[in-house]
Amino acid sequence: MVHIEQIEHNHIDDHIDDEIIKCLDLENPQSFFLFAGAGSGKTRSLVTALEKIRETSYQQLRLKGQRVAIITYTNAACEEIGRRLDYDPLFSVSTIHTFVWELIKGFNKDISEWLYANLTHQITDLEEKQRNGRPTSRAFVVRQKNIEAKQKRINNLKKIKQFTYNPNGINQGKESLNHSEVISIGAYFLSKPLMQKILIKKFPILLVDESQDTNKELLNALFEVERKNNGTFSLGLFGDTMQRIYSDGKEDLGINLPENWKRPVKKMNHRCPKRIVKLINRIRSAVDDQEQRPRTDKEEGHVHFFILPSTADRIKTEELVAQRMAQITEDEKWIDVDYMTLILEHHMAATRLGFSELFQPLHKIDKLKTGLLEGSLPELNFFTEIILPIFNAHKVGNKFAIASIARKYSRLLRIQRNERDQLLQIKNVQDAINQLLSLWNEDNDPLCIDVLQCVARLNLFEIPDSLYSFVKEEKREQNVTEDGDNDRGNELINAWDECLKAPFSQINEYASYITGTSNFMTHQGVKGLEFPRVMVIIDDHSAGGFLFSYEKLFGAKDKTKADAENENVNKDTTIDRTRRLFYVTCSRAEKSLAIVAYSEKPEEVKKHVLKEGWFEESEVEIIS
Ligand SMILES: Nc1ncnc2c1ncn2[C@@H]1O[C@H](COP(=O)(O)OP(=O)(O)OP(=O)(O)O)[C@@H](O)[C@H]1O
């Protein structure tokens, strides 16, 4: 009898799938926001709902030439969902950038008009800054170049017949749009009745996974589409507000939902053992009242909190912690290093993997942050997607790969001439690439700026616009002062200037981190994933950022005045952001979880975490 009750307990959320499926009825489509925490099976519910649509509405959709759209966060997630649905063309599974581009591409005249207005607006802004700027400052010079580049782009608009865009790569060339332009154009077009009609005619159902981190500009536009087309369109949002990580996500998602929206709630956690569900419930309890239940067939599991002085040797400490975990859990895999180390902050990965000089300056700039972490900054992609592959191919003697990259990107090969000239050009490109590669002779590790200047001098590849000023000789001219305008333009220039002084080897480390091939992951990399054994590293000292503070979350550091002010007006505080990160990482563990906190005040931390009720006394260990 107990057995049946236990099984039933594990199925308490099954009806949620039915509720979602009901919303997707083509005769009476409804919109919904699924409230569900970590490990609750959101992805599973998404796929189940789609399978059901295929079963019930396949003919109806096909006859009208309609499809179901699913927007996910990463290409890997698209692949996973697509695979689970047998790559059925009934479903359009894409990232937000691909989705929007598919919607807007071809509307060349409208895109041109939008760009004209947008560029004009940006030029007006820059000119305003120029009026207050000092003509001898570097910021002034760079802004002037920016104005000229934008004006050139405006002048060129009339000649463009067709705009281009690559959601996954570098967008070079006069016809191409950049990532943020595509999103903004999409959001703007979706405010027009015609585009709304096109969208819902094509996709009467649109489901958004990881909606807490979906760009708010676009999400707001979709809310508006839904509001205007209520009853003929279903917008379904999957996600967990407690797992919002990116700053461009919609902060108030799920709070002021329209009256007629359905709000299904999932209560189970199918991933974590009992002890970990208890911990993440406790962490979450400060934010909302969503409490999860563990599966009855899950083991108790282990949680252990290690506190160390911030001066402790990181590598030795973490080895010791793994040994302790093996003792505590009686699981030898901790000793075999069969666990995932989760770093709560990118700076730690940058420090441990050795790409700080490249990373830190850019991470300080708000508008670069998301692109830096997503790996979509065109300036860095220039290095990661063109220069690094050439260098790697050269290391293994793969001339074919080098030629193929050159064919794809080299400016020297673009001009059409007769066959003899073409052969000459190929030779020129080969010579240029050899000159470029000679920078690495005798195990040299050139600086990124040296690589950039070499490429510019050889006119080998197109340099991203914003790096152009760094390859010009006049940059170093004496009349250009370093202490120019203390405004954001200047910050940006200084950031790139510093970043380009990093050795090129750091590009390799950065690329391996961003693509997830290193053995470190952060909350970003770890989204949607799960691992049997997890070691969470908490280390403000190495993190060096101001957006997060574990010392504050763990009570070793007081709140600042700004924190208190933000708290008073219900704005996101450092502690809120840090708590969400902590929730995401702790909720990845399927069996056991070790948390390693380096702190200025270990005793205070211990007191605080016990007071918060996150851990039992026996689970907290200070190692000095
Ligand atoms: N109904 C279920 N019965 C059994 N196992 C389930 C069920 N739903 C999900 N799971 C399992 O639980 C784990 C978590 O599921 P899933 O990744 O879909 O959750 P999620 O809500 O997307 O998680 P998160 O937001 O934390 O990334 C997976 O291993 C999945 O196979």
XYZ file of C-alpha atoms and ligand atoms in Angstrom:
655
model
C 0.000 0.000 0.000
C 2.802 2.340 0.975
C 4.452 1.363 -2.240
C 1.497 2.538 -4.342
C 1.310 5.796 -2.415
C 4.967 6.385 -3.069
C 4.556 5.794 -6.770
C 1.534 8.069 -6.864
C 3.502 10.732 -5.065
C 6.017 10.748 -7.898
C 3.232 11.376 -10.408
C 1.585 14.374 -8.761
C 2.642 16.609 -11.660
C 1.418 14.376 -14.456
C -1.771 16.402 -14.871
C 0.345 19.484 -15.701
C 1.234 17.963 -19.043
C -2.504 17.627 -19.758
C -3.096 21.262 -18.784
C -0.379 22.393 -21.149
C -1.684 20.203 -23.943
C -5.146 21.675 -23.448
C -3.718 25.179 -24.003
C -2.377 24.065 -27.350
C -5.784 23.159 -28.784
C -5.895 24.844 -32.201
C -9.637 25.510 -31.867
C -9.150 27.333 -28.574
C -5.491 28.249 -28.151
C -4.481 29.691 -24.783
C -1.279 31.097 -23.424
C 0.491 29.926 -20.314
C 3.486 30.355 -18.069
C 4.724 27.157 -16.465
C 5.910 27.740 -12.906
C 8.436 25.020 -12.190
C 11.726 24.825 -10.343
C 14.979 23.049 -11.057
C 14.857 19.430 -12.203
C 11.085 19.470 -12.444
C 11.048 18.110 -15.971
C 10.270 21.277 -17.939
C 12.091 20.037 -21.011
C 10.304 16.734 -20.694
C 6.910 18.468 -20.493
C 7.792 20.550 -23.531
C 8.597 17.477 -25.588
C 5.519 15.599 -24.294
C 3.280 18.494 -25.325
C 4.807 18.596 -28.781
C 4.396 14.860 -29.249
C 0.750 15.228 -28.343
C 0.264 18.034 -30.863
C 1.761 15.807 -33.520
C -0.694 13.096 -32.572
C -3.795 15.276 -32.542
C -3.210 18.174 -34.928
C -0.749 16.971 -37.544
C -3.229 16.964 -40.455
C -4.817 20.235 -39.526
C -1.478 22.046 -39.326
C -0.092 20.484 -42.502
C -3.194 21.322 -44.535
C -2.794 24.982 -43.642
C 0.964 24.888 -44.132
C 1.433 25.734 -40.470
C 4.116 24.658 -37.994
C 4.787 24.843 -34.279
C 7.666 27.093 -33.254
C 9.952 26.356 -30.331
C 12.585 28.873 -29.259
C 15.376 27.455 -27.118
C 18.463 29.003 -25.627
C 21.381 27.243 -27.269
C 22.112 25.296 -30.436
C 22.776 22.261 -28.235
C 19.276 22.529 -26.740
C 17.784 22.850 -30.255
C 19.611 19.723 -31.306
C 18.410 17.822 -28.232
C 14.746 18.796 -28.648
C 14.897 18.283 -32.420
C 16.361 14.814 -31.900
C 13.699 13.859 -29.376
C 11.071 14.862 -31.966
C 12.763 12.857 -34.751
C 13.600 16.116 -36.538
C 9.980 16.300 -37.645
C 9.531 19.295 -40.015
C 6.220 20.010 -38.285
C 8.335 21.650 -35.600
C 10.580 24.626 -36.085
C 13.116 24.395 -33.258
C 15.561 27.278 -33.236
C 17.463 29.758 -31.124
C 16.012 33.214 -30.736
C 18.398 34.706 -33.313
C 17.617 32.120 -35.979
C 13.915 32.393 -35.268
C 13.842 36.166 -35.622
C 16.014 36.153 -38.710
C 13.744 33.621 -40.415
C 10.881 35.969 -39.666
C 12.409 39.206 -40.903
C 14.693 38.111 -43.717
C 13.557 39.201 -47.142
C 11.906 42.371 -45.824
C 14.844 44.242 -47.209
C 13.147 47.591 -47.749
C 11.798 47.679 -44.190
C 15.128 46.556 -42.752
C 16.832 49.297 -44.728
C 14.422 51.911 -43.356
C 14.903 50.664 -39.802
C 18.666 50.785 -40.180
C 18.515 54.275 -41.623
C 16.516 55.533 -38.664
C 18.617 53.627 -36.133
C 21.981 54.694 -37.536
C 20.817 58.313 -37.799
C 19.779 58.180 -34.168
C 23.147 56.723 -33.136
C 25.008 59.389 -35.110
C 22.988 62.136 -33.398
C 23.947 60.644 -30.031
C 27.620 60.454 -30.951
C 27.606 64.015 -32.292
C 26.132 65.190 -29.030
C 29.016 63.521 -27.195
C 31.500 65.079 -29.609
C 30.206 68.527 -28.713
C 31.156 67.919 -25.083
C 34.303 65.924 -25.809
C 37.909 66.989 -26.012
C 39.188 66.820 -29.619
C 42.611 65.584 -28.504
C 41.241 62.642 -26.563
C 41.299 59.137 -27.963
C 37.600 58.758 -27.286
C 36.965 61.749 -29.540
C 39.047 60.290 -32.355
C 37.381 56.900 -32.117
C 33.909 58.413 -31.933
C 34.682 60.428 -35.056
C 35.635 57.225 -36.824
C 32.457 55.618 -35.581
C 30.385 58.479 -36.955
C 32.145 58.143 -40.287
C 31.635 54.364 -40.339
C 27.947 54.743 -39.549
C 27.534 57.488 -42.142
C 29.247 55.231 -44.662
C 26.816 52.478 -43.756
C 23.888 54.862 -44.294
C 25.247 55.967 -47.671
C 25.596 52.357 -48.647
C 22.071 51.328 -47.676
C 20.538 52.239 -51.018
C 22.849 49.840 -52.813
C 21.907 46.842 -50.676
C 19.383 44.565 -52.343
C 19.483 41.838 -49.781
C 20.593 41.894 -46.142
C 22.441 38.915 -44.758
C 22.952 37.484 -41.297
C 24.558 34.428 -39.753
C 23.156 33.607 -36.303
C 26.155 31.451 -35.436
C 29.100 33.264 -36.823
C 30.823 36.419 -37.831
C 28.699 38.969 -39.604
C 31.057 40.784 -41.852
C 30.418 42.654 -45.048
C 28.295 45.607 -46.012
C 25.059 43.649 -46.299
C 25.252 41.939 -42.947
C 23.306 42.724 -39.784
C 24.639 42.129 -36.304
C 22.997 40.042 -33.540
C 21.444 42.868 -31.567
C 20.156 44.579 -34.706
C 18.344 41.412 -35.697
C 16.592 41.185 -32.307
C 15.676 44.871 -32.286
C 14.380 44.739 -35.866
C 12.357 41.633 -34.992
C 10.836 43.280 -31.918
C 10.002 46.405 -33.910
C 8.474 44.495 -36.841
C 6.393 42.422 -34.431
C 4.731 45.606 -33.196
C 3.158 45.938 -36.686
C -0.122 44.129 -37.470
C 1.230 42.713 -40.735
C 4.156 40.945 -39.076
C 1.912 39.716 -36.283
C -0.372 38.209 -38.906
C 2.529 36.556 -40.667
C 3.820 35.129 -37.402
C 0.595 33.601 -36.186
C -0.394 32.350 -39.628
C 2.917 30.513 -39.844
C 3.077 29.492 -36.195
C -0.250 29.397 -34.338
C 1.688 27.934 -31.402
C 4.952 29.354 -30.120
C 6.744 27.805 -27.140
C 9.739 29.465 -25.471
C 12.112 27.368 -23.382
C 14.378 29.064 -20.772
C 12.072 32.062 -21.070
C 13.577 33.659 -17.939
C 16.687 34.423 -19.968
C 15.065 35.207 -23.319
C 15.813 38.745 -24.467
C 13.235 41.013 -22.842
C 12.822 43.256 -25.890
C 11.644 40.293 -27.909
C 9.640 38.735 -25.110
C 7.764 42.007 -24.587
C 7.029 42.079 -28.313
C 5.669 38.526 -28.130
C 3.471 39.440 -25.155
C 2.054 42.258 -27.268
C 1.440 39.930 -30.228
C -0.379 37.591 -27.867
C -2.461 40.392 -26.380
C -3.589 41.611 -29.788
C -4.266 38.124 -31.142
C -5.743 36.520 -28.121
C -7.808 33.470 -29.003
C -5.952 32.727 -32.242
C -2.459 32.264 -30.893
C -0.883 30.302 -28.073
C 2.304 31.588 -26.441
C 3.732 29.075 -23.981
C 6.572 30.020 -21.663
C 8.716 27.400 -19.970
C 11.382 28.470 -17.533
C 12.259 29.171 -13.948
C 12.521 32.731 -12.673
C 14.886 31.519 -9.944
C 17.314 30.510 -12.687
C 17.523 33.901 -14.436
C 21.155 34.512 -15.176
C 21.537 36.985 -18.010
C 20.964 40.677 -17.564
C 18.888 40.980 -20.733
C 16.205 38.593 -19.413
C 12.807 39.939 -18.347
C 13.022 40.724 -14.621
C 9.300 40.691 -13.889
C 8.529 37.563 -15.880
C 5.664 35.610 -14.376
C 4.597 38.440 -12.068
C 2.109 40.501 -14.052
C 0.765 37.903 -16.409
C -2.434 38.801 -18.271
C -5.589 37.571 -16.496
C -6.504 35.011 -19.124
C -3.139 33.207 -19.022
C -2.958 29.729 -17.506
C -0.432 29.252 -14.721
C 0.336 25.548 -14.239
C 2.658 24.771 -11.322
C 4.972 21.744 -11.034
C 5.899 20.542 -7.577
C 8.294 17.648 -8.104
C 12.045 17.568 -8.447
C 12.978 14.447 -10.385
C 16.726 15.104 -10.410
C 18.090 15.669 -6.939
C 18.231 13.419 -3.880
C 16.165 14.337 -0.842
C 18.842 16.268 1.021
C 19.608 18.480 -1.973
C 15.932 19.212 -2.646
C 15.686 20.350 0.970
C 18.689 22.639 0.499
C 17.465 24.269 -2.717
C 13.990 24.745 -1.236
C 15.610 26.570 1.644
C 17.700 28.762 -0.664
C 14.612 29.589 -2.705
C 12.331 30.278 0.245
C 13.650 33.851 0.509
C 12.350 34.609 -2.984
C 9.031 32.873 -3.550
C 6.914 30.148 -2.056
C 7.628 27.470 -4.626
C 8.618 24.406 -2.677
C 9.608 21.164 -4.369
C 9.190 17.564 -3.316
C 11.814 14.921 -3.981
C 10.973 11.607 -5.614
C 10.293 8.843 -3.119
C 12.668 6.531 -4.979
C 15.596 8.942 -4.649
C 18.300 8.296 -2.070
C 18.930 10.729 0.792
C 22.087 12.080 -0.868
C 24.829 14.232 0.607
C 25.538 17.911 1.023
C 28.717 19.184 2.627
C 29.858 22.754 3.104
C 33.599 23.393 3.424
C 34.810 26.819 4.511
C 38.388 27.960 4.048
C 40.289 31.174 4.555
C 40.543 33.154 1.350
C 44.326 32.692 1.408
C 44.078 28.896 1.087
C 45.819 27.105 -1.767
C 43.001 26.398 -4.225
C 44.346 23.293 -5.925
C 45.447 21.516 -2.731
C 42.191 22.431 -1.002
C 40.009 21.056 -3.736
C 41.940 17.773 -3.787
C 41.460 17.501 -0.057
C 37.754 18.232 -0.355
C 37.371 15.493 -2.979
C 39.027 13.042 -0.559
C 36.748 14.125 2.268
C 33.720 13.715 0.009
C 34.825 10.195 -0.882
C 34.924 9.399 2.876
C 31.617 11.102 3.642
C 29.704 9.592 0.724
C 31.635 6.310 0.486
C 31.804 7.002 -3.211
C 35.276 6.425 -4.669
C 34.402 8.372 -7.795
C 35.212 11.549 -5.869
C 38.808 10.339 -5.677
C 38.813 9.364 -9.346
C 38.064 13.045 -10.118
C 34.797 11.911 -11.651
C 32.965 15.049 -10.628
C 32.090 18.385 -12.189
C 33.615 21.532 -10.769
C 31.174 24.402 -11.022
C 32.499 27.874 -10.799
C 29.899 30.388 -9.874
C 31.599 33.198 -11.688
C 33.401 33.463 -14.993
C 36.326 35.374 -13.555
C 37.314 32.255 -11.637
C 37.390 30.222 -14.809
C 39.344 32.996 -16.482
C 41.870 32.965 -13.641
C 42.128 29.172 -13.324
C 42.254 28.504 -17.060
C 44.513 31.508 -17.654
C 42.609 33.915 -19.885
C 42.063 36.757 -17.419
C 43.915 39.455 -19.322
C 41.693 38.895 -22.312
C 38.504 38.519 -20.318
C 38.551 40.942 -17.386
C 38.659 44.231 -19.299
C 35.716 43.271 -21.512
C 33.671 41.831 -18.692
C 33.682 45.226 -17.011
C 31.694 46.699 -19.888
C 27.986 46.053 -19.550
C 27.143 46.049 -23.214
C 29.875 43.521 -23.998
C 29.121 41.125 -21.184
C 26.427 38.948 -22.724
C 28.278 38.600 -26.027
C 31.517 37.810 -24.207
C 29.893 35.004 -22.243
C 27.911 33.689 -25.180
C 30.962 33.783 -27.408
C 29.232 36.042 -29.893
C 31.402 39.182 -29.829
C 32.435 39.695 -33.447
C 35.778 41.140 -32.337
C 36.698 37.964 -30.437
C 35.119 35.730 -33.054
C 37.568 37.217 -35.502
C 40.284 35.556 -33.413
C 38.433 32.390 -32.397
C 36.913 31.575 -35.766
C 39.565 32.712 -38.216
C 42.994 33.076 -36.643
C 42.807 30.293 -34.032
C 41.655 27.616 -36.529
C 44.452 28.664 -38.894
C 46.993 28.429 -36.089
C 45.641 25.057 -34.929
C 45.621 23.683 -38.474
C 49.189 24.890 -38.914
C 50.277 23.084 -35.735
C 49.140 19.750 -37.171
C 50.264 20.560 -40.707
C 46.739 20.613 -42.148
C 47.216 22.796 -45.215
C 43.820 21.875 -46.578
C 42.072 23.363 -43.541
C 44.148 26.549 -43.804
C 43.222 26.914 -47.486
C 39.577 26.375 -46.721
C 39.543 29.091 -44.027
C 41.377 31.460 -46.349
C 38.868 30.794 -49.135
C 36.040 31.565 -46.778
C 37.375 34.730 -45.202
C 40.319 36.245 -47.029
C 39.877 39.648 -48.608
C 42.733 38.943 -50.956
C 40.710 36.273 -52.706
C 37.581 38.274 -53.192
C 38.497 40.292 -56.261
C 37.592 38.556 -59.540
C 40.303 38.519 -62.174
C 41.492 36.120 -64.864
C 42.864 32.679 -64.103
C 46.531 33.700 -64.080
C 45.833 36.514 -61.653
C 43.797 34.179 -59.530
C 46.751 31.811 -59.190
C 48.894 34.759 -58.269
C 46.354 35.765 -55.677
C 46.336 32.299 -54.138
C 50.108 32.548 -53.895
C 49.785 35.980 -52.271
C 47.361 34.630 -49.713
C 49.682 31.720 -48.952
C 52.584 34.126 -48.498
C 50.494 36.367 -46.277
C 49.359 33.445 -44.126
C 52.951 32.271 -43.807
C 53.959 35.745 -42.678
C 51.131 35.737 -40.165
C 52.139 32.317 -38.849
C 55.736 33.430 -38.492
C 54.538 35.417 -35.472
C 54.524 32.099 -33.597
C 58.058 31.135 -34.657
C 60.378 29.816 -31.957
C 57.455 29.129 -29.614
C 56.611 32.793 -29.485
C 53.204 33.707 -28.070
C 52.322 36.975 -29.846
C 49.949 39.500 -28.343
C 46.495 39.746 -29.869
C 47.268 43.302 -30.987
C 50.348 42.054 -32.874
C 48.217 39.476 -34.640
C 45.603 42.075 -35.482
C 48.136 44.538 -36.823
C 49.803 41.841 -38.881
C 46.479 40.854 -40.471
C 45.740 44.523 -41.211
C 49.160 45.168 -42.697
C 48.824 42.145 -44.961
C 45.201 43.079 -45.762
C 44.523 39.373 -45.228
C 41.120 39.357 -43.528
C 38.483 41.931 -42.832
C 39.004 43.477 -39.391
C 35.850 44.026 -37.298
C 34.855 47.712 -37.427
C 35.338 48.434 -33.760
C 38.915 47.140 -33.795
C 39.869 49.233 -36.766
C 41.206 52.165 -34.811
C 43.630 49.861 -32.989
C 45.509 48.900 -36.108
C 46.119 52.430 -37.284
C 49.477 53.965 -36.656
C 47.946 57.290 -35.631
C 46.515 55.511 -32.576
C 49.898 55.843 -30.957
C 50.390 59.466 -32.017
C 51.414 61.714 -29.189
C 48.628 64.223 -29.597
C 46.104 61.547 -28.705
C 45.854 61.667 -24.947
C 45.147 58.620 -22.834
C 43.242 60.581 -20.234
C 40.494 61.667 -22.579
C 36.795 61.908 -21.871
C 35.867 59.973 -18.844
C 32.755 58.621 -20.482
C 31.524 55.245 -21.585
C 33.090 55.573 -25.029
C 36.440 55.893 -23.397
C 35.821 52.898 -21.152
C 35.034 50.804 -24.175
C 38.188 51.824 -25.983
C 40.319 51.190 -22.931
C 38.720 47.788 -22.493
C 39.574 46.713 -26.026
C 42.991 48.261 -25.718
C 43.732 46.205 -22.612
C 42.169 43.048 -23.983
C 44.268 43.202 -27.134
C 47.412 43.241 -25.004
C 46.655 39.675 -23.905
C 48.847 36.920 -25.359
C 47.147 35.062 -28.194
C 47.276 31.763 -26.245
C 44.496 33.192 -24.070
C 42.188 33.124 -27.100
C 42.548 29.353 -27.103
C 41.694 29.058 -23.398
C 38.761 31.431 -23.769
C 37.439 29.454 -26.764
C 37.690 26.120 -24.946
C 35.838 27.557 -21.988
C 33.079 29.150 -24.030
C 32.508 26.036 -26.117
C 32.338 23.885 -22.969
C 35.313 21.657 -23.708
C 37.195 22.552 -20.543
C 36.601 20.743 -17.230
C 35.163 23.841 -15.609
C 31.667 25.068 -16.011
C 29.723 27.951 -14.614
C 26.054 28.504 -14.165
C 25.828 29.587 -17.815
C 27.481 26.485 -19.159
C 25.605 24.346 -16.701
C 22.078 25.491 -17.481
C 19.802 22.517 -18.069
C 22.550 20.011 -17.226
C 22.961 17.500 -14.399
C 25.881 15.533 -12.936
C 26.079 12.805 -10.276
C 28.763 14.583 -8.226
C 29.154 18.337 -8.129
C 31.745 20.548 -6.462
C 30.636 24.170 -6.282
C 33.447 26.662 -5.796
C 32.648 29.939 -4.098
C 35.449 32.409 -4.287
C 34.719 36.123 -4.346
C 38.394 36.895 -4.237
C 39.042 35.159 -7.579
C 35.734 36.309 -9.002
C 36.671 39.958 -8.613
C 33.303 41.177 -9.871
C 30.807 43.459 -8.245
C 27.629 41.890 -9.597
C 27.829 38.916 -7.265
C 29.006 38.555 -3.703
C 28.949 35.282 -1.841
C 30.439 36.967 1.183
C 27.261 39.055 1.312
C 25.000 36.061 0.707
C 26.812 34.155 3.453
C 26.793 37.081 5.861
C 30.550 37.713 5.956
C 30.140 41.134 4.411
C 27.572 43.837 5.083
C 25.111 45.042 2.497
C 26.109 48.306 0.869
C 23.974 51.452 0.797
C 23.146 50.665 -2.835
C 21.992 47.163 -1.846
C 19.702 48.617 0.790
C 18.321 51.193 -1.648
C 17.692 48.543 -4.295
C 16.058 46.334 -1.693
C 13.732 49.170 -0.649
C 12.438 49.671 -4.173
C 12.249 45.948 -4.898
C 15.116 46.067 -7.371
C 17.439 43.159 -8.005
C 20.287 43.271 -5.463
C 23.708 41.648 -5.445
C 22.385 39.144 -2.916
C 19.377 38.270 -5.131
C 21.606 37.658 -8.130
C 24.074 35.608 -6.084
C 21.307 33.535 -4.536
C 19.993 32.638 -8.000
C 23.450 31.524 -9.092
C 23.787 29.435 -5.974
C 20.395 27.838 -6.621
C 21.274 26.944 -10.209
C 24.567 25.283 -9.326
C 23.400 23.388 -6.256
C 20.422 22.025 -8.176
C 22.633 20.269 -10.763
C 23.657 17.426 -8.409
C 22.042 13.999 -8.743
C 23.824 12.288 -5.828
C 26.215 14.411 -3.791
C 27.180 18.026 -3.524
C 30.306 19.644 -2.090
C 30.369 23.396 -1.631
C 33.765 24.969 -1.141
C 33.670 28.555 0.118
C 36.813 30.664 0.414
C 36.065 33.452 2.842
C 37.636 36.335 4.723
C 35.580 35.304 7.758
C 35.037 31.525 7.923
C 33.457 31.607 11.398
C 30.901 34.238 10.371
C 30.002 32.229 7.287
C 29.474 29.130 9.378
C 27.222 30.994 11.790
C 25.206 32.505 8.972
C 24.597 29.327 6.961
C 23.506 27.513 10.115
C 21.200 30.380 11.051
C 19.682 30.351 7.553
C 19.004 26.657 8.046
C 20.775 25.750 4.825
C 23.032 23.154 6.487
C 23.195 21.054 9.628
C 26.109 21.568 12.029
C 27.561 18.178 11.002
C 27.562 19.226 7.361
C 29.712 22.316 7.829
C 33.480 22.034 8.143
C 36.016 24.799 8.557
C 39.399 23.799 7.166
C 42.187 26.094 8.290
N 8.078 12.781 -14.910
C 9.318 12.362 -14.742
N 9.579 11.146 -14.272
C 10.864 10.715 -14.108
N 11.951 11.457 -14.382
C 11.755 12.690 -14.866
C 10.432 13.209 -15.068
N 10.553 14.469 -15.542
C 11.874 14.706 -15.627
N 12.605 13.645 -15.229
C 14.080 13.557 -15.145
O 14.497 14.574 -14.235
C 15.658 15.237 -14.693
C 15.374 16.718 -14.857
O 14.503 16.946 -15.962
P 14.627 18.211 -16.905
O 16.060 18.404 -17.278
O 13.613 18.104 -17.979
O 14.222 19.313 -15.864
P 14.209 20.884 -16.009
O 13.010 21.344 -15.290
O 14.350 21.278 -17.432
O 15.510 21.224 -15.167
P 16.387 22.555 -14.956
O 15.505 23.758 -15.061
O 16.917 22.381 -13.565
O 17.491 22.495 -15.953
C 16.048 14.544 -15.978
O 17.002 13.554 -15.679
C 14.746 13.917 -16.454
O 14.972 12.769 -17.238
